[in-house]
XYZ file of N, CA and C in Angstrom:
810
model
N 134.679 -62.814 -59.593
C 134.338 -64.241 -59.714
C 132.933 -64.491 -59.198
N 132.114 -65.401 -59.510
C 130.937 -65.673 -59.362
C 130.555 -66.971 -58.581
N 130.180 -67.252 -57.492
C 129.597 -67.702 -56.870
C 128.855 -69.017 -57.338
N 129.001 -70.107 -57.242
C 128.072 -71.327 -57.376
C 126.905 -71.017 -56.653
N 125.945 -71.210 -58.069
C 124.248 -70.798 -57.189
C 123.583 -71.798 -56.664
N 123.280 -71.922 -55.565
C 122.997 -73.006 -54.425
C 121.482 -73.963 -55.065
N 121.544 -75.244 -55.803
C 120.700 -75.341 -56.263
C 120.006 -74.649 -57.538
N 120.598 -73.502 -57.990
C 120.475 -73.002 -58.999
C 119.307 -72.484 -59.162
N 118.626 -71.626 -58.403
C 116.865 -71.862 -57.511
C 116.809 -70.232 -58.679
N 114.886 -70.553 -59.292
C 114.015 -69.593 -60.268
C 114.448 -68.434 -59.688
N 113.938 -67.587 -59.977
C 113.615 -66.369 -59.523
C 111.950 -66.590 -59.047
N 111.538 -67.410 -59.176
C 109.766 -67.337 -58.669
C 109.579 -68.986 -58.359
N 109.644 -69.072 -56.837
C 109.804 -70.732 -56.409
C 108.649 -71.150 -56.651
N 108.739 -72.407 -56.708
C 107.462 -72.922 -57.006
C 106.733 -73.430 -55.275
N 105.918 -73.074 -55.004
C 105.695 -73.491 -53.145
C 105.307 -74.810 -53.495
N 105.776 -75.115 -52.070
C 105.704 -76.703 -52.144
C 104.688 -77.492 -51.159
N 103.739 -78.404 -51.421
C 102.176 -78.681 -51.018
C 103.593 -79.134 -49.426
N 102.643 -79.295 -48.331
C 102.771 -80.038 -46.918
C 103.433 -80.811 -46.825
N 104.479 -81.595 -46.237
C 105.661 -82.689 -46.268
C 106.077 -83.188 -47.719
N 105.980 -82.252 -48.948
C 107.036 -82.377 -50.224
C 108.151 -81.723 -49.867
N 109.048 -82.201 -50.769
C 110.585 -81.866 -50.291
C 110.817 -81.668 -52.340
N 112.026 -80.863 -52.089
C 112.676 -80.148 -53.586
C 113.141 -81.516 -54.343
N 112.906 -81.171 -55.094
C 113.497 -81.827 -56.268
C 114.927 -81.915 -56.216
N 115.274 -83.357 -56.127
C 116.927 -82.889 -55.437
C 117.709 -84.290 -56.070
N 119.230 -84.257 -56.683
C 119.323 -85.912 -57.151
C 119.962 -86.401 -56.153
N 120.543 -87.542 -56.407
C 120.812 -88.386 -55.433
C 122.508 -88.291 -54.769
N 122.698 -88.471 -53.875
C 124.113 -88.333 -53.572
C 124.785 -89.478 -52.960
N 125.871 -89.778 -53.332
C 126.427 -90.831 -52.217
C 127.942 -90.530 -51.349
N 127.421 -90.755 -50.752
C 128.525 -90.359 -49.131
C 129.812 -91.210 -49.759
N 129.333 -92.233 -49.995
C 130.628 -93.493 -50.091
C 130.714 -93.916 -51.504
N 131.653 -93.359 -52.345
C 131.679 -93.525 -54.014
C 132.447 -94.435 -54.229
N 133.162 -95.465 -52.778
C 134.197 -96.624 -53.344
C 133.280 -97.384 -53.021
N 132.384 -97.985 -52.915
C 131.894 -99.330 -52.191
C 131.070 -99.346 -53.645
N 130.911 -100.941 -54.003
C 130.031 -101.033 -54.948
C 129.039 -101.950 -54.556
N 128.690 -102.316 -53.840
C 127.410 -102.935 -53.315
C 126.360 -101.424 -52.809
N 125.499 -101.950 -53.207
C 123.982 -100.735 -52.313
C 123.615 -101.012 -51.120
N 123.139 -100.544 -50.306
C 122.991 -100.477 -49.161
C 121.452 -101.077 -49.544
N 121.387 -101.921 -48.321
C 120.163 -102.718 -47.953
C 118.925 -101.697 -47.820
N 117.947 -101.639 -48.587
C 116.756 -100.528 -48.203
C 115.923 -101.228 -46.999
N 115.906 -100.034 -46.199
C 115.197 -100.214 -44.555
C 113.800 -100.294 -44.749
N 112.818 -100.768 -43.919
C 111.335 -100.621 -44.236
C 111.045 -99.646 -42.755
N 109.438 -99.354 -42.895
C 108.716 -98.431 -41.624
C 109.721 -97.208 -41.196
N 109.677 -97.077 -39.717
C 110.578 -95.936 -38.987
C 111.824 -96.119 -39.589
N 112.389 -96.733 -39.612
C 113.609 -96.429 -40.346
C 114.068 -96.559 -41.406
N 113.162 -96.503 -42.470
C 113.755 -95.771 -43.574
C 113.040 -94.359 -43.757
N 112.125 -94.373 -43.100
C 111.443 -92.973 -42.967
C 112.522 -91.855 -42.611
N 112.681 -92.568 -41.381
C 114.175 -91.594 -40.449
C 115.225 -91.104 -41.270
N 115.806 -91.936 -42.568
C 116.835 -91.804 -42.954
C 116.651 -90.927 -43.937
N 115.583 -91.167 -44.824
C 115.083 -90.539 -45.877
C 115.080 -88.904 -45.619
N 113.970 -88.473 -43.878
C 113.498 -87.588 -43.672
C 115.217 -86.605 -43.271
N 116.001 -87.566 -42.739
C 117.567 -86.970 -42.005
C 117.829 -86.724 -43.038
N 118.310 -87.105 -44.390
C 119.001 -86.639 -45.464
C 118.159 -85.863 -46.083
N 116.488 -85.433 -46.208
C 116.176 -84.112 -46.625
C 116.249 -83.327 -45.725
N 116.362 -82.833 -44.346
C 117.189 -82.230 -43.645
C 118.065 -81.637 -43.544
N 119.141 -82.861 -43.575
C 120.589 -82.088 -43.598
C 121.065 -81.525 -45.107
N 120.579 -82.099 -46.012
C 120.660 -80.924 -47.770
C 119.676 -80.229 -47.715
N 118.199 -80.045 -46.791
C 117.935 -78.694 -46.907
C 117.376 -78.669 -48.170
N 116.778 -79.784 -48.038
C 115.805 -80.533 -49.321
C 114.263 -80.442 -48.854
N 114.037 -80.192 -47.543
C 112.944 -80.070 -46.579
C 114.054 -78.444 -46.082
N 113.451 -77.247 -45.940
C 113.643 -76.148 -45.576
C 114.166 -76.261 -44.211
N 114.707 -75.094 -43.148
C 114.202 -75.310 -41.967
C 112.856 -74.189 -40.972
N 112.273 -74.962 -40.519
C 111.142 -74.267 -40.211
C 110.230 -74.665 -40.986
N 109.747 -75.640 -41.703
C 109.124 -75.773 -42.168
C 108.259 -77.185 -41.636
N 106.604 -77.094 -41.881
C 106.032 -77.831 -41.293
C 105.921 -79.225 -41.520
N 106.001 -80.136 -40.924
C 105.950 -82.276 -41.207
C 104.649 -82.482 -40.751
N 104.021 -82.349 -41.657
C 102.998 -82.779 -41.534
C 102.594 -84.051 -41.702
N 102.052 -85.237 -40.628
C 102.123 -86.412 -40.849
C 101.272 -87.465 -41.595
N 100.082 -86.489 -41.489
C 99.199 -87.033 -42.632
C 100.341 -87.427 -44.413
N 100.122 -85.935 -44.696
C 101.087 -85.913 -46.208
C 102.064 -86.915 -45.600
N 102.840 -87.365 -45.353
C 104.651 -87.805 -44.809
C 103.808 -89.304 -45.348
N 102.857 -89.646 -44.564
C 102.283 -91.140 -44.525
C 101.877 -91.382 -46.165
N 100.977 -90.212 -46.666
C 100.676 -90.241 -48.156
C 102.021 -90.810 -49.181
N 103.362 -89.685 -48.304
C 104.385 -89.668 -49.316
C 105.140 -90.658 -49.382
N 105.137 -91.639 -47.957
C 106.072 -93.128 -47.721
C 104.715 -94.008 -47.744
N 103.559 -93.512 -48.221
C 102.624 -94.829 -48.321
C 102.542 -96.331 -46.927
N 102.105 -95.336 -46.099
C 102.818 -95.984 -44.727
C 101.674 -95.553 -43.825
N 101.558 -95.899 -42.554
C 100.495 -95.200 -41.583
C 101.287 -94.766 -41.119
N 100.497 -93.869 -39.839
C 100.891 -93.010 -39.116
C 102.339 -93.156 -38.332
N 101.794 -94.417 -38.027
C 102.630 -94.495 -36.493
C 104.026 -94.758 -36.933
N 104.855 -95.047 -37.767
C 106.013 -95.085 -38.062
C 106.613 -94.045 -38.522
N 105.615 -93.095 -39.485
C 105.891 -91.411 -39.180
C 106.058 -91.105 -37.827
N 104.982 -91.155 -36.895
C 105.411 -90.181 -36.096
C 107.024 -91.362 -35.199
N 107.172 -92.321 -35.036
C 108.225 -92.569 -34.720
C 109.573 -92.310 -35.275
N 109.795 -92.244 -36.600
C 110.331 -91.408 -37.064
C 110.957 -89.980 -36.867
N 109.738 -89.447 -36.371
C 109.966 -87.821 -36.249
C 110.543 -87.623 -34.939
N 109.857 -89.064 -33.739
C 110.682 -88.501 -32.327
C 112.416 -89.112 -32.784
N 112.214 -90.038 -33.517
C 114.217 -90.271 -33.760
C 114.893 -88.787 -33.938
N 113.845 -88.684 -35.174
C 114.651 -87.063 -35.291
C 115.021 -86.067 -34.505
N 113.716 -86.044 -33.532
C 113.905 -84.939 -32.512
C 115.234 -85.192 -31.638
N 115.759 -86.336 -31.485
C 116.818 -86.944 -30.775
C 118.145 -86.698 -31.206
N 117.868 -85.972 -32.442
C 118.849 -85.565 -32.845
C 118.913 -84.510 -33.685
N 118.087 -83.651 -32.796
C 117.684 -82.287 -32.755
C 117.737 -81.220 -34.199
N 116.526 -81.959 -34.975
C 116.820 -82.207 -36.453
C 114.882 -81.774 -36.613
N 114.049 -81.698 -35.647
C 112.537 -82.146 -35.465
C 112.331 -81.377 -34.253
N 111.251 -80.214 -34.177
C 110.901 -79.882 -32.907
C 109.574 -80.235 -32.952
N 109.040 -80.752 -31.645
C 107.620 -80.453 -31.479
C 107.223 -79.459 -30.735
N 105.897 -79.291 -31.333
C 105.514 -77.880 -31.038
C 104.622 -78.226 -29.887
N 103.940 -77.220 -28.985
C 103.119 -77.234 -28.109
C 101.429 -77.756 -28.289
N 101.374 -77.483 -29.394
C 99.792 -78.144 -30.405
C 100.478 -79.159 -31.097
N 101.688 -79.836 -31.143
C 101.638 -81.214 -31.161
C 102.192 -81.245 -32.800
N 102.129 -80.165 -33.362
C 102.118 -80.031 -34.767
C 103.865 -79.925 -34.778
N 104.895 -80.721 -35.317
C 106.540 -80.915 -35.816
C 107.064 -80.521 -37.200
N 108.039 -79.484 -36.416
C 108.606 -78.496 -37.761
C 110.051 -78.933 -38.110
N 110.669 -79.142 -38.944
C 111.998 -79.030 -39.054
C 112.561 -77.779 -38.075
N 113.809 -78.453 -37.200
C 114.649 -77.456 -36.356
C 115.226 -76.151 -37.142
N 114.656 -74.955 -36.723
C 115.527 -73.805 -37.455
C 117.071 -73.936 -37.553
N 117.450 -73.534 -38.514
C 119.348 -73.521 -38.355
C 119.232 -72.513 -37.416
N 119.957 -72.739 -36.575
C 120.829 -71.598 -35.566
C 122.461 -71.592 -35.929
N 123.037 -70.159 -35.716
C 124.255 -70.076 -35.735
C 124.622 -70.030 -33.856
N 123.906 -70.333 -32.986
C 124.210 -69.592 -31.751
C 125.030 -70.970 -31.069
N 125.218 -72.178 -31.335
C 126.206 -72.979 -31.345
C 127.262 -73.388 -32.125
N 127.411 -72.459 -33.626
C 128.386 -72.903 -34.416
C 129.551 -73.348 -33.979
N 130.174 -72.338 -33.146
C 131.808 -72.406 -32.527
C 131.608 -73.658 -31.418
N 130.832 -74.373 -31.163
C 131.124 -75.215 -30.333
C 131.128 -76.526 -31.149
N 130.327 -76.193 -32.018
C 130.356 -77.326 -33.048
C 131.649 -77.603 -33.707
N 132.026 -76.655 -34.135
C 133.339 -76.492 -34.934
C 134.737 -76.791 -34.000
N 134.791 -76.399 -32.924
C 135.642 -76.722 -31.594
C 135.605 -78.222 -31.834
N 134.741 -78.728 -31.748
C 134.868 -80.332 -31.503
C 134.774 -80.858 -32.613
N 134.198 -80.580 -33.742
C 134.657 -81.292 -34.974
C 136.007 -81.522 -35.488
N 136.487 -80.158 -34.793
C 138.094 -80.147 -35.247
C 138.838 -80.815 -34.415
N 138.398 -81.022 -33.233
C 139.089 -81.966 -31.893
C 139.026 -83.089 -32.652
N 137.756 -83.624 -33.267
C 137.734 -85.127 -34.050
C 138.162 -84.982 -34.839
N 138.247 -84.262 -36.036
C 139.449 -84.540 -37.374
C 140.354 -84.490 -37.213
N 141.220 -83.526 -35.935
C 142.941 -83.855 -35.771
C 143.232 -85.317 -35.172
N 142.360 -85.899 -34.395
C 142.435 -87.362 -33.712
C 142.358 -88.109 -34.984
N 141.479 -88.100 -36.329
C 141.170 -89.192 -36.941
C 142.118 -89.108 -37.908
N 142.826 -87.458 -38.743
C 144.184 -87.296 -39.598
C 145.060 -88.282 -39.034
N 145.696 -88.054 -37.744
C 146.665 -88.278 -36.659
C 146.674 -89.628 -36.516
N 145.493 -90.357 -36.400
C 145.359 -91.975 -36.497
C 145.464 -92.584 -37.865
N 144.594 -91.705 -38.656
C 145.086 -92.424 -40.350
C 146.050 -92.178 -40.632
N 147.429 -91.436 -40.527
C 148.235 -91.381 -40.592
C 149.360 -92.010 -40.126
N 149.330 -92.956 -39.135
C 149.798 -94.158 -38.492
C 149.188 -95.097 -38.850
N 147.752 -95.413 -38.598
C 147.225 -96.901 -38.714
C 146.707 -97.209 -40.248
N 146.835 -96.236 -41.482
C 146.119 -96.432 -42.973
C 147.112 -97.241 -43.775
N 146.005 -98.267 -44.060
C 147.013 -99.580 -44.686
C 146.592 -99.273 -45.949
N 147.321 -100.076 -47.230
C 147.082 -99.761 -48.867
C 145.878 -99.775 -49.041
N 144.911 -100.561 -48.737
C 143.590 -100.800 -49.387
C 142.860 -99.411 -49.125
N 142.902 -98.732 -47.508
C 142.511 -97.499 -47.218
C 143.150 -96.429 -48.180
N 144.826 -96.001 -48.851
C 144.592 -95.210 -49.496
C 144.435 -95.355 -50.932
N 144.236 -96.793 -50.872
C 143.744 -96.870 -52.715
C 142.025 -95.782 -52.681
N 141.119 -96.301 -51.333
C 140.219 -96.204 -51.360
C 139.925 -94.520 -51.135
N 141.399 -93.744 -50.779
C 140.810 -92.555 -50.596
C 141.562 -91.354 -51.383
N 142.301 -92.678 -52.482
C 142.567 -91.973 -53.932
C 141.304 -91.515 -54.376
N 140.642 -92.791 -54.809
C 139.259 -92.484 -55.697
C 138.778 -91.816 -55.089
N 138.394 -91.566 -53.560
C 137.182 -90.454 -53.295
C 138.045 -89.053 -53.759
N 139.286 -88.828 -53.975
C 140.005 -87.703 -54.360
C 139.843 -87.650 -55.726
N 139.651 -88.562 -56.295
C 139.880 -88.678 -57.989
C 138.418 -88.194 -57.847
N 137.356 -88.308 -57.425
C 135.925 -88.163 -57.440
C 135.298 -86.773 -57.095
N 136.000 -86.538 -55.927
C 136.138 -85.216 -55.389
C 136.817 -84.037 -56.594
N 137.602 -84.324 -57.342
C 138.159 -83.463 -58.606
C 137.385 -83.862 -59.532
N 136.776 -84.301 -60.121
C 135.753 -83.931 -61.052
C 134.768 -83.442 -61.045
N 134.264 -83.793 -59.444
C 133.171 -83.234 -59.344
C 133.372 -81.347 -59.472
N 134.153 -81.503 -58.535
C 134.769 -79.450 -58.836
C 134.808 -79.236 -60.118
N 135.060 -79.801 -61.513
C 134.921 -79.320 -62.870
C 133.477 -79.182 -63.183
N 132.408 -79.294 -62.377
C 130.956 -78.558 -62.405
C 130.243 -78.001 -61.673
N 129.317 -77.355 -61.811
C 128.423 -76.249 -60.893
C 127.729 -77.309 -60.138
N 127.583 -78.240 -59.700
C 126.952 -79.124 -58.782
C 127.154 -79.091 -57.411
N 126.497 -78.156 -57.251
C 127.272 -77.987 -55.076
C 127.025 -79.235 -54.628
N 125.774 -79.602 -55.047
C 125.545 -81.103 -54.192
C 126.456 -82.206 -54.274
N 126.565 -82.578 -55.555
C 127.630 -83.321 -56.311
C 129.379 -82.965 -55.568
N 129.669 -81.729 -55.521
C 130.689 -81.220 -54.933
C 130.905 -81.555 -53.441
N 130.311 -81.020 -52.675
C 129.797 -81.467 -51.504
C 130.176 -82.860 -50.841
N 128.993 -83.477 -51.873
C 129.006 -85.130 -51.627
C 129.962 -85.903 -51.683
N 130.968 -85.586 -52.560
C 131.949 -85.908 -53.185
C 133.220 -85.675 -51.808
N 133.040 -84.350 -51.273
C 133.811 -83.525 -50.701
C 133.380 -85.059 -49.092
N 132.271 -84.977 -48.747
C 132.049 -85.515 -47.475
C 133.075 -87.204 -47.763
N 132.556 -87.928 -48.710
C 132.783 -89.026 -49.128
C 133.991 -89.460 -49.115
N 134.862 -88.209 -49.073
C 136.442 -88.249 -49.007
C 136.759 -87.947 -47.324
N 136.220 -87.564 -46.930
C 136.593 -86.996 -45.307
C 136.140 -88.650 -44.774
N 135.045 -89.536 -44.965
C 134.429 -89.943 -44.721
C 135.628 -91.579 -44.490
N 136.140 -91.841 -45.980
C 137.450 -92.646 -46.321
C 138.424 -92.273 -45.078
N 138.518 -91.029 -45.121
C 139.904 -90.783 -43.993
C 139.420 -91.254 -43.128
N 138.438 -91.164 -42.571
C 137.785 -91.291 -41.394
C 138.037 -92.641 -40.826
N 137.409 -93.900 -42.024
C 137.539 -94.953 -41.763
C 139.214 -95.549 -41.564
N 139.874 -95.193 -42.299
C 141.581 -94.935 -42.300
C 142.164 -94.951 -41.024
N 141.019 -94.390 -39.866
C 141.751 -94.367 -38.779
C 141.813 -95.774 -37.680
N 140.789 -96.496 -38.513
C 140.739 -97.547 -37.439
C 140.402 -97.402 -36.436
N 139.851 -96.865 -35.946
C 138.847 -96.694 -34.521
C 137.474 -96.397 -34.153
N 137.047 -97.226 -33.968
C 136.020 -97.374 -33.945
C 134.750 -95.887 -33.380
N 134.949 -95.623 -32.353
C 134.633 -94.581 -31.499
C 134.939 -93.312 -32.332
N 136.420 -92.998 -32.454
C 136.606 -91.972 -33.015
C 135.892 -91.712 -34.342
N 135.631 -92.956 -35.434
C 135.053 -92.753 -36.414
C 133.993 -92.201 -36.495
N 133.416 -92.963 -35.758
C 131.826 -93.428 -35.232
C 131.296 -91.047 -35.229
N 131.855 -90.479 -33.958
C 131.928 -89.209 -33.582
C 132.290 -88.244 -34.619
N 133.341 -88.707 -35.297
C 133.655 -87.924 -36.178
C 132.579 -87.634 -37.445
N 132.320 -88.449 -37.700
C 131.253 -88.684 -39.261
C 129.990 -88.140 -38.561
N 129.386 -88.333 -37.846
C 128.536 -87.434 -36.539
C 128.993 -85.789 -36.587
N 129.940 -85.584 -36.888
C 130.158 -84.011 -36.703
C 130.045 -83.433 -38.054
N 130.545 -84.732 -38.847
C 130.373 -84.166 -40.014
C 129.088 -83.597 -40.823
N 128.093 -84.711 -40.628
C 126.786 -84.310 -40.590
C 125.744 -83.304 -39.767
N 126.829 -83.001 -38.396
C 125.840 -81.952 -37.823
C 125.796 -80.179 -38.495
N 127.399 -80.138 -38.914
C 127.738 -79.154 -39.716
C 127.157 -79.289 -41.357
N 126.206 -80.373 -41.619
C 125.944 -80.107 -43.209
C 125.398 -78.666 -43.500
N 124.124 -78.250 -42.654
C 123.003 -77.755 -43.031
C 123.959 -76.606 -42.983
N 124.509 -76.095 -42.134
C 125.285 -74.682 -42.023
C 126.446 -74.642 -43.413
N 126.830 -75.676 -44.067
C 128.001 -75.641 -44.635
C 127.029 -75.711 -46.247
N 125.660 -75.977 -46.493
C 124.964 -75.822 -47.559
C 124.530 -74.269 -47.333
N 124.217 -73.965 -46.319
C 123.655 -72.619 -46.594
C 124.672 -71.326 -46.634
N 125.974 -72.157 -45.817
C 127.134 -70.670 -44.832
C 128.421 -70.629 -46.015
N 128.366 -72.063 -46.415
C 129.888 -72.029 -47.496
C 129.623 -72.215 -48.846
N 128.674 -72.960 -49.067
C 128.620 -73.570 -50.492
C 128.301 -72.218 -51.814
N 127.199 -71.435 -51.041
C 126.946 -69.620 -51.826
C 128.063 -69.507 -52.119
N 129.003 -69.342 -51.169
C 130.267 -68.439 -51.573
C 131.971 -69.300 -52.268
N 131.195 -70.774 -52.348
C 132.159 -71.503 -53.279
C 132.353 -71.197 -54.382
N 133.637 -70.227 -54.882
C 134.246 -69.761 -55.725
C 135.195 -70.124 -56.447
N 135.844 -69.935 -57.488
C 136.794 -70.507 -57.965
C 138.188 -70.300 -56.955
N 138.197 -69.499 -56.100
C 139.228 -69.389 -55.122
C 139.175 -70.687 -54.340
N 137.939 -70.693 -54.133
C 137.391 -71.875 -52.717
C 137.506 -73.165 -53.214
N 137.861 -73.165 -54.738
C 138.087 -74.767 -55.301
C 139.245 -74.560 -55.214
N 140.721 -73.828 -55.329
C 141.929 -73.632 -55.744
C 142.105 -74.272 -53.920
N 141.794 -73.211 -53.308
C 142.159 -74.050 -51.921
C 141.960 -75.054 -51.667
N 140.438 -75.988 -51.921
C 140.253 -76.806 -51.003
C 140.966 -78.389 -52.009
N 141.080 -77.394 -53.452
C 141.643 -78.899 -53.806
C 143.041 -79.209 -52.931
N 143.931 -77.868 -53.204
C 145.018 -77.867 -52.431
C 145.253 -78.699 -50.987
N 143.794 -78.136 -50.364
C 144.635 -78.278 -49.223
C 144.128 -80.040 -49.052
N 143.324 -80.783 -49.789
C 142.986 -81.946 -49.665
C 144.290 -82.718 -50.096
N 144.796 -82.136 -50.901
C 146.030 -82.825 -52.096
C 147.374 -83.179 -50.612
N 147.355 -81.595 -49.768
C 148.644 -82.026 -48.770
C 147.972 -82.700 -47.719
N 146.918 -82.736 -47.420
C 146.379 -84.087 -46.324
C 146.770 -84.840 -47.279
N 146.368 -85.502 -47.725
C 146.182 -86.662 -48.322
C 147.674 -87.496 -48.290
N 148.376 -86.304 -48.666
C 150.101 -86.574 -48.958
C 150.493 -86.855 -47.693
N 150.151 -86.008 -46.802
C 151.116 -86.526 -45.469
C 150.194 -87.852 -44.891
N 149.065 -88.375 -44.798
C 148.355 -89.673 -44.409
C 149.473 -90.637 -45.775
N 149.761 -90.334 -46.696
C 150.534 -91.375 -47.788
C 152.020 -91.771 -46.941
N 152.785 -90.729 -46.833
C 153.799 -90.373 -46.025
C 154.034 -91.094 -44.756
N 153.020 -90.809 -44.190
C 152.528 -91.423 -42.235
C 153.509 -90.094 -41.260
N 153.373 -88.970 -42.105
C 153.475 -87.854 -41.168
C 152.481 -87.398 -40.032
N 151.902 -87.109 -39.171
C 150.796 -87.714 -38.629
C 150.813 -85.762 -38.093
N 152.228 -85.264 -37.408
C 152.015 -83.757 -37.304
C 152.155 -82.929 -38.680
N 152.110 -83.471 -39.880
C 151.628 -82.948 -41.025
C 150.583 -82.861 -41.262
N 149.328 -84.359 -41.265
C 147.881 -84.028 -41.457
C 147.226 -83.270 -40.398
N 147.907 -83.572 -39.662
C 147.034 -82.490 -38.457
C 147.471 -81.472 -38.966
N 148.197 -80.415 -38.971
C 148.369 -79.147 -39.732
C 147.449 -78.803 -40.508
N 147.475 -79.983 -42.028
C 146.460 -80.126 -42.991
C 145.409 -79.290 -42.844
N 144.906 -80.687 -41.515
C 143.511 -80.290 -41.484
C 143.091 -79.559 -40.734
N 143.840 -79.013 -40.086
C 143.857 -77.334 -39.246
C 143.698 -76.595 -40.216
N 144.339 -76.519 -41.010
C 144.381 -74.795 -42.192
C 142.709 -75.312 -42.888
N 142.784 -76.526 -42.979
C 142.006 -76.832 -44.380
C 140.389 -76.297 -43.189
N 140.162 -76.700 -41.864
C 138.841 -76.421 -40.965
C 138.989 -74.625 -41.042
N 140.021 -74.038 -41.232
C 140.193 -72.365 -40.879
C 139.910 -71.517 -42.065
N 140.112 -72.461 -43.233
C 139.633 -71.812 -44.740
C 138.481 -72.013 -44.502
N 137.711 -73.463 -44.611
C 136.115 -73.185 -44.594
C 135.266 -71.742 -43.628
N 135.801 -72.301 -42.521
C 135.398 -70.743 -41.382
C 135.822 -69.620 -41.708
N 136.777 -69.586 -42.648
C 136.763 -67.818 -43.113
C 135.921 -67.778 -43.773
N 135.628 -68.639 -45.212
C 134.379 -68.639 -46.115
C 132.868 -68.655 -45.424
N 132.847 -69.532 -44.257
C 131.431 -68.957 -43.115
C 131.597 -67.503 -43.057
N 132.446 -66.955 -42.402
C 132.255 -65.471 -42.113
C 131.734 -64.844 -42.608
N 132.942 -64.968 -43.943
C 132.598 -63.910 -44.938
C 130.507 -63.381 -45.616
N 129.771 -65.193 -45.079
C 128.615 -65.068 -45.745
C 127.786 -64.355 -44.898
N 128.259 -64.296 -43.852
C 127.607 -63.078 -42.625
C 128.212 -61.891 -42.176
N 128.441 -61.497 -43.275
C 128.831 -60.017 -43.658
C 127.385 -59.481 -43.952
N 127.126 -58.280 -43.355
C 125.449 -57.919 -44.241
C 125.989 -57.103 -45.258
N 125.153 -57.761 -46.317
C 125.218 -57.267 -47.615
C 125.056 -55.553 -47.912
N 123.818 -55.406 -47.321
C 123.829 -54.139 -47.202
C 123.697 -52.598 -46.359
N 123.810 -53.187 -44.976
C 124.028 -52.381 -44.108
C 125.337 -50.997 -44.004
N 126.412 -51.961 -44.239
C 127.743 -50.999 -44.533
C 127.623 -49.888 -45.322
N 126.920 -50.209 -46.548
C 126.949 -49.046 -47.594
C 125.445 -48.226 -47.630
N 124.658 -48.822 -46.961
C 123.785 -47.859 -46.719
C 123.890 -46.442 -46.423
N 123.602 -45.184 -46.746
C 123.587 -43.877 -46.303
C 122.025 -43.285 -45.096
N 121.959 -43.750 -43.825
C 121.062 -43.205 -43.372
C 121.042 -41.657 -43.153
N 119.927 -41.124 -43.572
C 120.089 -39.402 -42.864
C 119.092 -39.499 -41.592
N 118.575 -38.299 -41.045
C 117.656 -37.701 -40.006
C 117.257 -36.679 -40.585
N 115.778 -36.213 -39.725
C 115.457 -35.016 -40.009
C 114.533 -34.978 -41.598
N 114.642 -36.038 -42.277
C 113.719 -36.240 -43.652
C 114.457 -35.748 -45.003
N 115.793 -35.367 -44.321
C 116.472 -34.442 -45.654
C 117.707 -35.364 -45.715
N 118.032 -35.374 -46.852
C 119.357 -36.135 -47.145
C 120.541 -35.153 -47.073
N 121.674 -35.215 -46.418
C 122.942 -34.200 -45.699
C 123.434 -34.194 -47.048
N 123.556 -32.679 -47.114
C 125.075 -32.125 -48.061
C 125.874 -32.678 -47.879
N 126.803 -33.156 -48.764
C 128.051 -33.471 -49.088
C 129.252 -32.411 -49.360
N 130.357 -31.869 -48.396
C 130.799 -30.837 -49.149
C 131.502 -31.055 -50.188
């Protein structure tokens, strides 16, 4: 089986001039609401703009923000760029450098498991609450992100998939009625994007759609139900499939099968 190709990227990239970001379409988190969201002016729509090429990895990581270009590209002065960029740093998304010059934060894997520890602490609290407190209007509303979420899987669109995929976690989320818990949870969700575009989405396979429709189909059922130690289950198996699919992408490809010799001669085989 073959692999959804991440962006679907040339064989010969095209480099991209100083604070341009990829060619990327648009996504929406929230596919039930039909009103648009109010567009922000200065630092904060900068912030939001610059956070969501970030976390899709639409802006690389490690790569340089340069604030001149940024100001060219939001037609804006300086100073709401660089305010902008310290929001970001606040949410450790933006480093500054020692010459003053701000790169997108490298992905690190060297906090994954702590991330994942507590994301999953917040999705069993928010299953567990939507599953008691989700009134009709909540699961009309998190039919459609399911009805949305399955079509999107009938195409090669990781982003689309993805988006679709968050937009539905996102419904449950609100389902739970709590404010705090929501609030944290949707916060975790986004801290895990960048790792879950680069660590899961490669290796989203036709296996990895068979599961995750699955295992969305029995959440969903037990929040309908108001089984509450059912969605938690759910969404236990459903957080332990994605993390096997992490693993698996940090397997080295080719170390295992490598044949090293010594000595300059390649060893007989008997």
């Amino acid at each position: 089986m073959v692999a959804i190709g991440l962006m679907n990227p040339s064989r010969q990239k095209k480099k991209l001039e100083t604070g341009q970001r990829k060619d990327f379409p648009p996504i929406r988190l929230d596919l039930t609401d039909g009103e648009k969201p109010k567009r922000k002016r200065g630092s904060a729509r900068v912030y939001e703009e610059l956070r969501e090429d970030i976390l899709w990895i639409r802006i690389e990581p490690g790569s340089v923000l340069d604030e001149v270009a940024l100001a060219k590209r939001f037609d804006m002065s300086r100073t709401p760029i660089r305010e902008a960029l310290v929001m970001l740093q606040s949410d450790d998304l933006v480093t500054f450098l020692p010459n003053r010059t701000s790169i997108v934060t490298p992905h690190m894997l060297d906090n994954m498991n702590e991330h994942l520890d507590t994301h999953l602490l917040l999705a069993r609290a928010v299953v567990r609450m939507a599953a008691q407190f989700r009134t009709e209007e909540n699961l009309e509303r998190i039919r459609l992100a399911a009805s949305a979420y399955e079509e999107a899987l009938q195409t090669n669109d990781v982003y689309q998939i993805y988006g679709s995929d968050l937009a539905l976690h996102r419904e449950i989320s609100r389902s739970c009625h709590n404010h705090f818990t929501r609030k944290f949870h949707d916060l975790s969700l986004d801290c895990g994007r960048r790792a879950y575009v680069l660590h899961y989405y490669p290796e989203f396979r036709e296996e990895e759609r068979k599961t995750s429709l699955a295992e969305h189909r029995e959440l969903i059922s037990a929040i309908e139900s108001q089984d509450a130690a059912r969605a938690d289950a759910a969404i236990t198996q459903h957080v332990r499939s994605e993390l096997n699919v992490i693993k698996r992408t940090l397997d080295p490809q080719v170390g295992f099968e490598m044949e090293i010799t010594t000595g300059g001669a390649a060893s007989k085989k008997d």
